[in-house]
CSV table of C-alpha atoms and ligand atoms in Angstrom, one decimal:
chain,number,residue,atom,x,y,z
A,936,UNK,CA,2.1,5.0,-15.3
A,937,UNK,CA,5.5,6.7,-14.9
A,938,UNK,CA,4.9,10.0,-13.1
A,939,UNK,CA,7.7,12.7,-13.2
A,940,UNK,CA,8.9,15.0,-10.4
A,941,UNK,CA,6.7,17.8,-11.7
A,942,UNK,CA,3.5,15.8,-11.4
A,943,UNK,CA,0.9,17.5,-9.2
A,944,UNK,CA,0.7,14.9,-6.4
A,945,UNK,CA,-1.8,15.1,-3.5
A,946,UNK,CA,-0.7,13.2,-0.4
A,947,UNK,CA,-3.9,13.0,1.6
A,948,UNK,CA,-3.1,12.4,5.3
A,949,UNK,CA,0.5,13.7,5.1
A,950,UNK,CA,0.9,14.2,8.9
A,951,UNK,CA,0.0,10.6,9.8
A,952,UNK,CA,2.3,7.6,10.2
A,953,UNK,CA,2.0,6.6,6.5
A,954,UNK,CA,1.4,10.0,5.0
A,955,UNK,CA,4.5,11.5,6.6
A,956,UNK,CA,6.6,8.6,5.4
A,957,UNK,CA,5.2,9.0,1.9
A,958,UNK,CA,6.0,12.7,2.0
A,959,UNK,CA,9.7,12.0,3.1
A,960,UNK,CA,10.1,9.4,0.4
A,961,UNK,CA,8.6,11.5,-2.4
A,962,UNK,CA,10.7,14.5,-1.4
A,963,UNK,CA,13.8,12.3,-1.3
A,964,UNK,CA,12.9,11.1,-4.8
A,965,UNK,CA,12.8,14.7,-6.0
A,966,UNK,CA,9.0,15.1,-6.4
A,967,UNK,CA,8.6,18.9,-6.2
A,968,UNK,CA,4.9,19.5,-6.7
A,969,UNK,CA,3.5,17.8,-3.7
A,970,UNK,CA,0.1,19.0,-2.5
A,971,UNK,CA,-0.8,18.7,1.2
A,972,UNK,CA,-3.5,19.9,3.6
A,973,UNK,CA,-3.8,19.4,7.3
A,974,UNK,CA,-7.2,18.1,8.5
A,975,UNK,CA,-7.8,21.6,10.0
A,976,UNK,CA,-7.3,23.2,6.5
A,977,UNK,CA,-9.3,20.5,4.7
A,978,UNK,CA,-11.7,18.2,6.4
A,979,UNK,CA,-11.9,15.2,4.0
A,980,UNK,CA,-15.2,14.2,5.5
A,981,UNK,CA,-16.7,17.3,4.0
A,982,UNK,CA,-17.7,16.6,0.4
A,983,UNK,CA,-18.0,20.3,-0.7
A,984,UNK,CA,-14.6,21.2,0.8
A,985,UNK,CA,-13.0,18.2,-1.0
A,986,UNK,CA,-14.6,19.2,-4.3
A,987,UNK,CA,-13.4,22.8,-3.9
A,988,UNK,CA,-9.9,21.6,-3.2
A,989,UNK,CA,-9.7,19.4,-6.3
A,990,UNK,CA,-11.3,22.2,-8.4
A,991,UNK,CA,-8.6,24.6,-7.2
A,992,UNK,CA,-5.5,22.4,-7.0
A,993,UNK,CA,-6.2,19.8,-9.8
A,994,UNK,CA,-3.9,17.0,-8.6
A,995,UNK,CA,-2.8,14.5,-11.3
A,996,UNK,CA,-1.9,11.8,-8.8
A,997,UNK,CA,-3.4,11.0,-5.3
A,998,UNK,CA,-2.0,8.9,-2.5
A,999,UNK,CA,-5.0,8.4,-0.2
A,1000,UNK,CA,-3.3,7.8,3.1
A,1001,UNK,CA,-5.8,9.8,5.2
A,1002,UNK,CA,-7.9,7.6,7.5
A,1003,UNK,CA,-9.2,7.2,11.0
A,1004,UNK,CA,-6.9,4.6,12.4
A,1005,UNK,CA,-6.1,2.9,15.8
A,1006,UNK,CA,-5.3,-0.2,17.6
A,1007,UNK,CA,-7.6,-2.9,18.9
A,1008,UNK,CA,-8.9,-1.0,21.9
A,1009,UNK,CA,-9.7,2.2,19.9
A,1010,UNK,CA,-11.5,0.2,17.2
A,1011,UNK,CA,-13.5,-1.7,19.9
A,1012,UNK,CA,-14.5,1.5,21.7
A,1013,UNK,CA,-15.3,3.9,18.8
A,1014,UNK,CA,-16.9,1.8,16.0
A,1015,UNK,CA,-19.1,4.6,14.7
A,1016,UNK,CA,-16.1,7.0,14.3
A,1017,UNK,CA,-14.1,4.3,12.5
A,1018,UNK,CA,-16.8,3.4,10.0
A,1019,UNK,CA,-18.1,6.9,9.4
A,1020,UNK,CA,-14.9,8.8,9.1
A,1021,UNK,CA,-13.3,6.3,6.8
A,1022,UNK,CA,-16.3,5.9,4.6
A,1023,UNK,CA,-16.7,9.7,4.2
A,1024,UNK,CA,-13.0,10.3,3.5
A,1025,UNK,CA,-12.7,7.6,0.8
A,1026,UNK,CA,-16.0,8.4,-0.9
A,1027,UNK,CA,-15.3,12.1,-1.1
A,1028,UNK,CA,-11.7,11.8,-2.3
A,1029,UNK,CA,-12.3,9.0,-4.8
A,1030,UNK,CA,-15.5,10.7,-6.3
A,1031,UNK,CA,-13.7,14.1,-6.6
A,1032,UNK,CA,-10.6,12.3,-8.2
A,1033,UNK,CA,-12.9,11.0,-10.8
A,1034,UNK,CA,-14.8,14.3,-11.4
A,1035,UNK,CA,-11.5,16.2,-11.7
A,1036,UNK,CA,-9.7,13.7,-14.0
A,1037,UNK,CA,-7.0,12.5,-11.6
A,1038,UNK,CA,-4.8,10.2,-13.7
A,1039,UNK,CA,-4.0,7.7,-10.9
A,1040,UNK,CA,-5.1,7.2,-7.3
A,1041,UNK,CA,-3.7,4.7,-4.7
A,1042,UNK,CA,-6.2,3.8,-1.9
A,1043,UNK,CA,-4.7,2.3,1.3
A,1044,UNK,CA,-6.7,-0.3,3.2
A,1045,UNK,CA,-5.5,-2.7,5.8
A,1046,UNK,CA,-4.8,-6.4,6.4
A,1047,UNK,CA,-7.8,-6.5,8.7
A,1048,UNK,CA,-10.1,-6.6,5.6
A,1049,UNK,CA,-9.6,-10.4,5.4
A,1050,UNK,CA,-11.7,-13.0,7.3
A,1051,UNK,CA,-10.7,-13.8,10.8
A,1052,UNK,CA,-10.0,-17.4,10.1
A,1053,UNK,CA,-8.9,-17.3,6.5
A,1054,UNK,CA,-6.0,-19.6,5.4
A,1055,UNK,CA,-2.6,-18.1,6.2
A,1056,UNK,CA,-0.7,-16.5,4.6
A,1057,UNK,CA,-3.6,-14.3,3.4
A,1058,UNK,CA,-3.9,-14.0,-0.4
A,1059,UNK,CA,-5.9,-11.1,-2.0
A,1060,UNK,CA,-8.6,-13.5,-3.3
A,1061,UNK,CA,-9.5,-14.4,0.4
A,1062,UNK,CA,-11.4,-11.1,0.5
A,1063,UNK,CA,-15.1,-11.5,1.5
A,1064,UNK,CA,-14.9,-15.3,1.9
A,1065,UNK,CA,-15.7,-15.3,5.6
A,1066,UNK,CA,-16.6,-13.5,8.8
A,1067,UNK,CA,-14.4,-10.6,9.9
A,1068,UNK,CA,-12.7,-10.0,13.3
A,1069,UNK,CA,-15.4,-8.4,15.5
A,1070,UNK,CA,-13.1,-5.9,17.2
A,1071,UNK,CA,-12.4,-4.0,14.0
A,1072,UNK,CA,-15.3,-5.1,11.6
A,1073,UNK,CA,-16.6,-1.5,11.2
A,1074,UNK,CA,-13.2,-0.3,10.1
A,1075,UNK,CA,-12.7,-3.3,7.9
A,1076,UNK,CA,-16.1,-2.8,6.2
A,1077,UNK,CA,-15.2,0.8,5.5
A,1078,UNK,CA,-11.8,-0.3,3.9
A,1079,UNK,CA,-13.5,-3.0,1.9
A,1080,UNK,CA,-15.9,-0.3,0.6
A,1081,UNK,CA,-12.9,1.7,-0.4
A,1082,UNK,CA,-11.6,-1.2,-2.5
A,1083,UNK,CA,-15.0,-1.5,-4.1
A,1084,UNK,CA,-15.2,2.2,-4.8
A,1085,UNK,CA,-11.9,2.0,-6.7
A,1086,UNK,CA,-13.0,-1.1,-8.6
A,1087,UNK,CA,-16.4,0.5,-9.4
A,1088,UNK,CA,-15.0,3.8,-10.7
A,1089,UNK,CA,-12.6,1.7,-12.8
A,1090,UNK,CA,-15.4,-0.4,-14.3
A,1091,UNK,CA,-17.9,2.5,-14.9
A,1092,UNK,CA,-15.5,5.3,-15.8
A,1093,UNK,CA,-12.2,3.7,-16.6
A,1094,UNK,CA,-10.4,5.3,-13.7
A,1095,UNK,CA,-6.9,4.1,-12.9
A,1096,UNK,CA,-7.6,3.8,-9.2
A,1097,UNK,CA,-5.6,1.0,-7.4
A,1098,UNK,CA,-5.6,-0.4,-3.8
A,1099,UNK,CA,-2.8,-1.4,-1.5
A,1100,UNK,CA,-3.5,-3.5,1.7
A,1101,UNK,CA,-0.7,-2.8,4.3
A,1102,UNK,CA,0.0,-5.1,7.2
A,1103,UNK,CA,0.6,-3.7,10.7
A,1104,UNK,CA,2.9,-0.7,10.4
A,1105,UNK,CA,5.3,1.0,12.7
A,1106,UNK,CA,8.1,3.6,12.5
A,1107,UNK,CA,8.8,7.3,13.0
A,1108,UNK,CA,5.8,9.5,13.6
A,1109,UNK,CA,3.7,6.7,15.1
A,1110,UNK,CA,0.9,7.2,17.7
A,1111,UNK,CA,2.2,6.4,21.2
A,1112,UNK,CA,-1.0,7.1,23.1
A,1113,UNK,CA,-1.4,3.9,25.2
A,1114,UNK,CA,-5.2,3.7,24.7
A,1115,UNK,CA,-5.5,4.4,20.9
A,1116,UNK,CA,-2.2,3.0,19.6
A,1117,UNK,CA,-1.2,-0.2,18.0
A,1118,UNK,CA,0.8,-2.9,19.9
A,1119,UNK,CA,4.4,-2.1,18.7
A,1120,UNK,CA,4.4,1.6,19.7
A,1121,UNK,CA,2.5,0.9,22.9
A,1122,UNK,CA,5.0,-1.8,24.1
A,1123,UNK,CA,8.0,0.3,23.0
A,1124,UNK,CA,6.7,3.2,25.2
A,1125,UNK,CA,5.7,0.9,28.1
A,1126,UNK,CA,9.1,-0.8,28.2
A,1127,UNK,CA,11.0,2.5,27.7
A,1128,UNK,CA,9.1,4.1,30.6
A,1129,UNK,CA,9.6,1.0,32.8
A,1130,UNK,CA,13.4,1.3,32.1
A,1131,UNK,CA,13.5,5.0,32.9
A,1132,UNK,CA,11.3,4.7,36.0
A,1133,UNK,CA,12.9,1.6,37.4
A,1134,UNK,CA,9.6,-0.5,37.1
A,1135,UNK,CA,10.0,-4.2,37.3
A,1136,UNK,CA,6.8,-5.2,35.3
A,1137,UNK,CA,5.2,-4.3,32.0
A,1138,UNK,CA,1.6,-5.3,31.2
A,1139,UNK,CA,1.1,-6.9,27.8
A,1140,UNK,CA,-2.6,-7.0,26.6
A,1141,UNK,CA,-4.1,-10.4,25.8
A,1142,UNK,CA,-2.4,-13.8,26.0
A,1143,UNK,CA,0.6,-12.9,23.9
A,1144,UNK,CA,-0.1,-15.8,21.6
A,1145,UNK,CA,-1.6,-13.9,18.6
A,1146,UNK,CA,0.9,-13.4,15.7
A,1147,UNK,CA,1.4,-10.1,13.8
A,1148,UNK,CA,3.4,-9.1,10.8
A,1149,UNK,CA,5.1,-5.7,11.0
A,1150,UNK,CA,6.3,-3.5,8.1
A,1151,UNK,CA,8.4,-0.4,8.7
A,1152,UNK,CA,6.6,2.6,7.4
A,1153,UNK,CA,9.5,3.7,5.2
A,1154,UNK,CA,9.3,0.4,3.4
A,1155,UNK,CA,5.6,0.9,3.1
A,1156,UNK,CA,6.1,4.3,1.5
A,1157,UNK,CA,8.6,2.9,-1.0
A,1158,UNK,CA,6.1,0.1,-1.8
A,1159,UNK,CA,3.3,2.7,-2.4
A,1160,UNK,CA,5.5,4.7,-4.8
A,1161,UNK,CA,6.5,1.4,-6.5
A,1162,UNK,CA,2.8,0.4,-7.0
A,1163,UNK,CA,2.0,3.9,-8.3
A,1164,UNK,CA,4.7,3.5,-11.0
A,1165,UNK,CA,4.3,-0.2,-11.8
A,1166,UNK,CA,0.7,-1.5,-11.0
A,1167,UNK,CA,-2.5,-0.7,-12.9
A,1168,UNK,CA,-4.7,-3.6,-11.9
A,1169,UNK,CA,-8.2,-3.7,-10.2
A,1170,UNK,CA,-7.3,-6.2,-7.5
A,1171,UNK,CA,-5.9,-5.0,-4.1
A,1172,UNK,CA,-2.2,-5.7,-3.6
A,1173,UNK,CA,-0.9,-7.0,-0.2
A,1174,UNK,CA,1.9,-4.8,1.3
A,1175,UNK,CA,3.9,-6.7,3.8
A,1176,UNK,CA,7.2,-8.5,4.7
A,1177,UNK,CA,6.0,-12.1,4.5
A,1178,UNK,CA,6.9,-13.1,8.1
A,1179,UNK,CA,5.2,-12.6,11.5
A,1180,UNK,CA,6.0,-12.9,15.2
A,1181,UNK,CA,4.0,-13.8,18.3
A,1182,UNK,CA,3.1,-10.8,20.5
A,1183,UNK,CA,5.1,-12.3,23.4
A,1184,UNK,CA,8.2,-12.6,21.2
A,1185,UNK,CA,7.7,-9.0,20.0
A,1186,UNK,CA,7.6,-7.9,23.6
A,1187,UNK,CA,10.9,-9.7,24.3
A,1188,UNK,CA,12.5,-8.2,21.2
A,1189,UNK,CA,11.5,-4.8,22.4
A,1190,UNK,CA,13.0,-5.5,25.8
A,1191,UNK,CA,16.3,-6.3,24.1
A,1192,UNK,CA,16.3,-3.2,21.9
A,1193,UNK,CA,15.4,-0.9,24.8
A,1194,UNK,CA,17.6,-2.7,27.3
A,1195,UNK,CA,15.1,-3.6,30.1
A,1196,UNK,CA,15.0,-7.0,31.7
A,1197,UNK,CA,11.9,-6.8,33.8
A,1198,UNK,CA,8.8,-9.1,33.9
A,1199,UNK,CA,6.1,-9.2,31.2
A,1200,UNK,CA,2.7,-9.6,32.7
A,1201,UNK,CA,-0.1,-10.8,30.4
A,1202,UNK,CA,-3.6,-9.3,30.9
A,1203,UNK,CA,-6.0,-11.9,29.5
A,1204,UNK,CA,-8.9,-9.5,30.2
A,1205,UNK,CA,-7.9,-7.6,27.1
A,1206,UNK,CA,-8.9,-8.9,23.6
A,1207,UNK,CA,-6.4,-10.9,21.5
A,1208,UNK,CA,-8.2,-10.0,18.3
A,1209,UNK,CA,-7.4,-11.9,15.1
A,1210,UNK,CA,-5.2,-14.9,15.9
A,1211,UNK,CA,-3.0,-14.2,12.9
A,1212,UNK,CA,-2.9,-12.0,9.7
A,1213,UNK,CA,0.2,-12.8,7.8
A,1214,UNK,CA,0.0,-11.5,4.2
A,1215,UNK,CA,1.0,-13.4,1.1
A,1216,UNK,CA,3.1,-10.8,-0.8
A,1217,UNK,CA,3.7,-12.7,-4.0
A,1218,UNK,CA,2.0,-10.1,-6.1
A,1219,UNK,CA,4.1,-7.2,-4.6
A,1220,UNK,CA,7.3,-9.2,-4.9
A,1221,UNK,CA,6.3,-10.1,-8.5
A,1222,UNK,CA,6.2,-6.4,-9.2
A,1223,UNK,CA,9.9,-6.2,-8.2
A,1224,UNK,CA,9.6,-4.7,-4.7
A,1225,UNK,CA,11.4,-6.0,-1.6
A,1226,UNK,CA,11.4,-4.4,1.9
A,1227,UNK,CA,14.6,-3.2,3.5
A,1228,UNK,CA,14.1,-3.4,7.3
A,1229,UNK,CA,14.0,-6.6,9.2
A,1230,UNK,CA,12.1,-6.3,12.5
A,1231,UNK,CA,15.0,-5.8,14.8
A,1232,UNK,CA,16.7,-3.2,12.6
A,1233,UNK,CA,13.3,-1.5,12.2
A,1234,UNK,CA,12.7,-1.5,15.9
A,1235,UNK,CA,16.2,0.1,16.6
A,1236,UNK,CA,15.5,2.8,14.0
A,1237,UNK,CA,12.1,3.5,15.5
A,1238,UNK,CA,13.4,3.6,19.1
A,1239,UNK,CA,16.1,6.1,18.1
A,1240,UNK,CA,13.4,8.3,16.5
A,1241,UNK,CA,11.3,7.9,19.7
A,1242,UNK,CA,14.2,9.0,21.9
A,1243,UNK,CA,15.0,11.9,19.6
A,1244,UNK,CA,11.4,13.0,19.8
A,1245,UNK,CA,11.4,12.8,23.6
A,1246,UNK,CA,14.6,14.8,23.5
A,1247,UNK,CA,12.9,17.5,21.4
A,1248,UNK,CA,10.1,17.7,23.9
A,1249,UNK,CA,12.5,17.9,26.8
A,1250,UNK,CA,14.5,20.6,25.0
A,1251,UNK,CA,11.4,22.7,24.6
B,303,GFB,O1,-1.8,-3.7,17.3
B,303,GFB,P1,-3.2,-4.0,17.9
B,303,GFB,O2,-3.8,-3.0,18.7
B,303,GFB,O3,-4.2,-4.3,16.7
B,303,GFB,O4,-3.1,-5.4,18.7
B,303,GFB,P2,-4.6,-5.5,15.8
B,303,GFB,C1,-2.3,-6.5,18.2
B,303,GFB,C2,-2.2,-7.5,19.3
B,303,GFB,O5,-1.3,-7.0,20.3
B,303,GFB,C3,-3.5,-7.8,20.1
B,303,GFB,C4,-1.9,-7.2,21.6
B,303,GFB,O6,-3.6,-9.2,20.4
B,303,GFB,C5,-3.4,-7.0,21.4
B,303,GFB,O7,-4.1,-7.5,22.5
B,303,GFB,N1,-1.3,-6.2,22.6
B,303,GFB,C6,-0.5,-6.5,23.6
B,303,GFB,C7,-1.5,-4.8,22.6
B,303,GFB,N2,-0.2,-5.4,24.3
B,303,GFB,C8,-0.8,-4.3,23.7
B,303,GFB,C9,-0.9,-2.9,24.0
B,303,GFB,O8,-0.3,-2.4,24.9
B,303,GFB,N3,-1.5,-2.1,23.1
B,303,GFB,C10,-2.2,-2.7,22.0
B,303,GFB,N4,-2.8,-1.9,21.1
B,303,GFB,N5,-2.2,-4.0,21.7
B,303,GFB,C11,-5.6,-3.6,14.3
B,303,GFB,C12,-7.0,-3.2,13.9
B,303,GFB,O9,-5.7,-4.9,14.9
B,303,GFB,O10,-4.7,-3.8,13.2
B,303,GFB,C13,-6.9,-2.0,13.1
B,303,GFB,O11,-7.8,-3.0,15.0
B,303,GFB,C14,-5.9,-2.1,12.0
B,303,GFB,O12,-8.2,-1.7,12.5
B,303,GFB,C15,-4.6,-2.5,12.5
B,303,GFB,O13,-6.3,-3.0,11.0
B,303,GFB,C16,-3.6,-2.7,11.4
B,303,GFB,O14,-3.4,-5.9,14.9
B,303,GFB,O15,-5.2,-6.6,16.6
């Protein structure tokens, strides 16, 4: 489905890492009828509020980027929040999208929906073929339910609701809180602060041996708009870059980008989580999409945005 710049397009979660990148990308592409609401204005966990919003605003296209997200520690500590919030958000938005005749909806999941020990790289058909990673199973179950919601509304009502499964993401607008964030922003902040404060050590959680794939959020946003324009299938589509890096090597790359040559100390009391979750992106590439940023270029871009943001805070 080609949608034109005048299409009424709801970007749910527009202030998050993914939603803010989607908003930037859609605005750059000239989309001028973008609908957004902060979580204070519209709590997507509240079914009546979501119904009222769809009734009043009648979006034609929905990017469902709103979610309760976090790194391995946050998922481990707040399982009820992660499963409840994500189930309520997706059920309310997908149901209202059907009731109000939304032409197309893109639901965003995560690469953690795949079994902990599935063959790598992960293909979409690996879904539900084995046990999940315990540290984020509640979140993964919620995201799998989101995929099943889209497939069920497609089967029963003919809705053109599609699903994208992003790999680990990073970029401008990320969460840098050291308890709730993901590894890349956490290490970027730790290494930056070590440099600024003259510290000689930075603690890296776990053994440093797990491998992770990282996609810059501006590439993810472009991939989402590409899917919305070119994909109408029922199966989820992996959204990644097709290569991964060991956490210890990510830390060393961040040291090089930031310019800090201290010692990395590995805290094995922290969980490693999934040993690896590299996505097979053949379907995405077959649709004609290719990412732009390699990891080093993406890290430099992200660190610049981080420093500018710090500068803004200092300026205030
Ligand atoms: O990014 P992360 O928190 O989440 O952790 P996951 C990735 C790896 O980095 C783990 C290690 O092995 C962590 O132990 N790590 C090292 C660190 N130092 C740090 C640090 O300072 N902070 C953090 N956070 N990690 C998430 C899922 O899993 O992936 C979410 O829990 C979501 O639900 C997300 O799916 C994409 O990649 O392990």
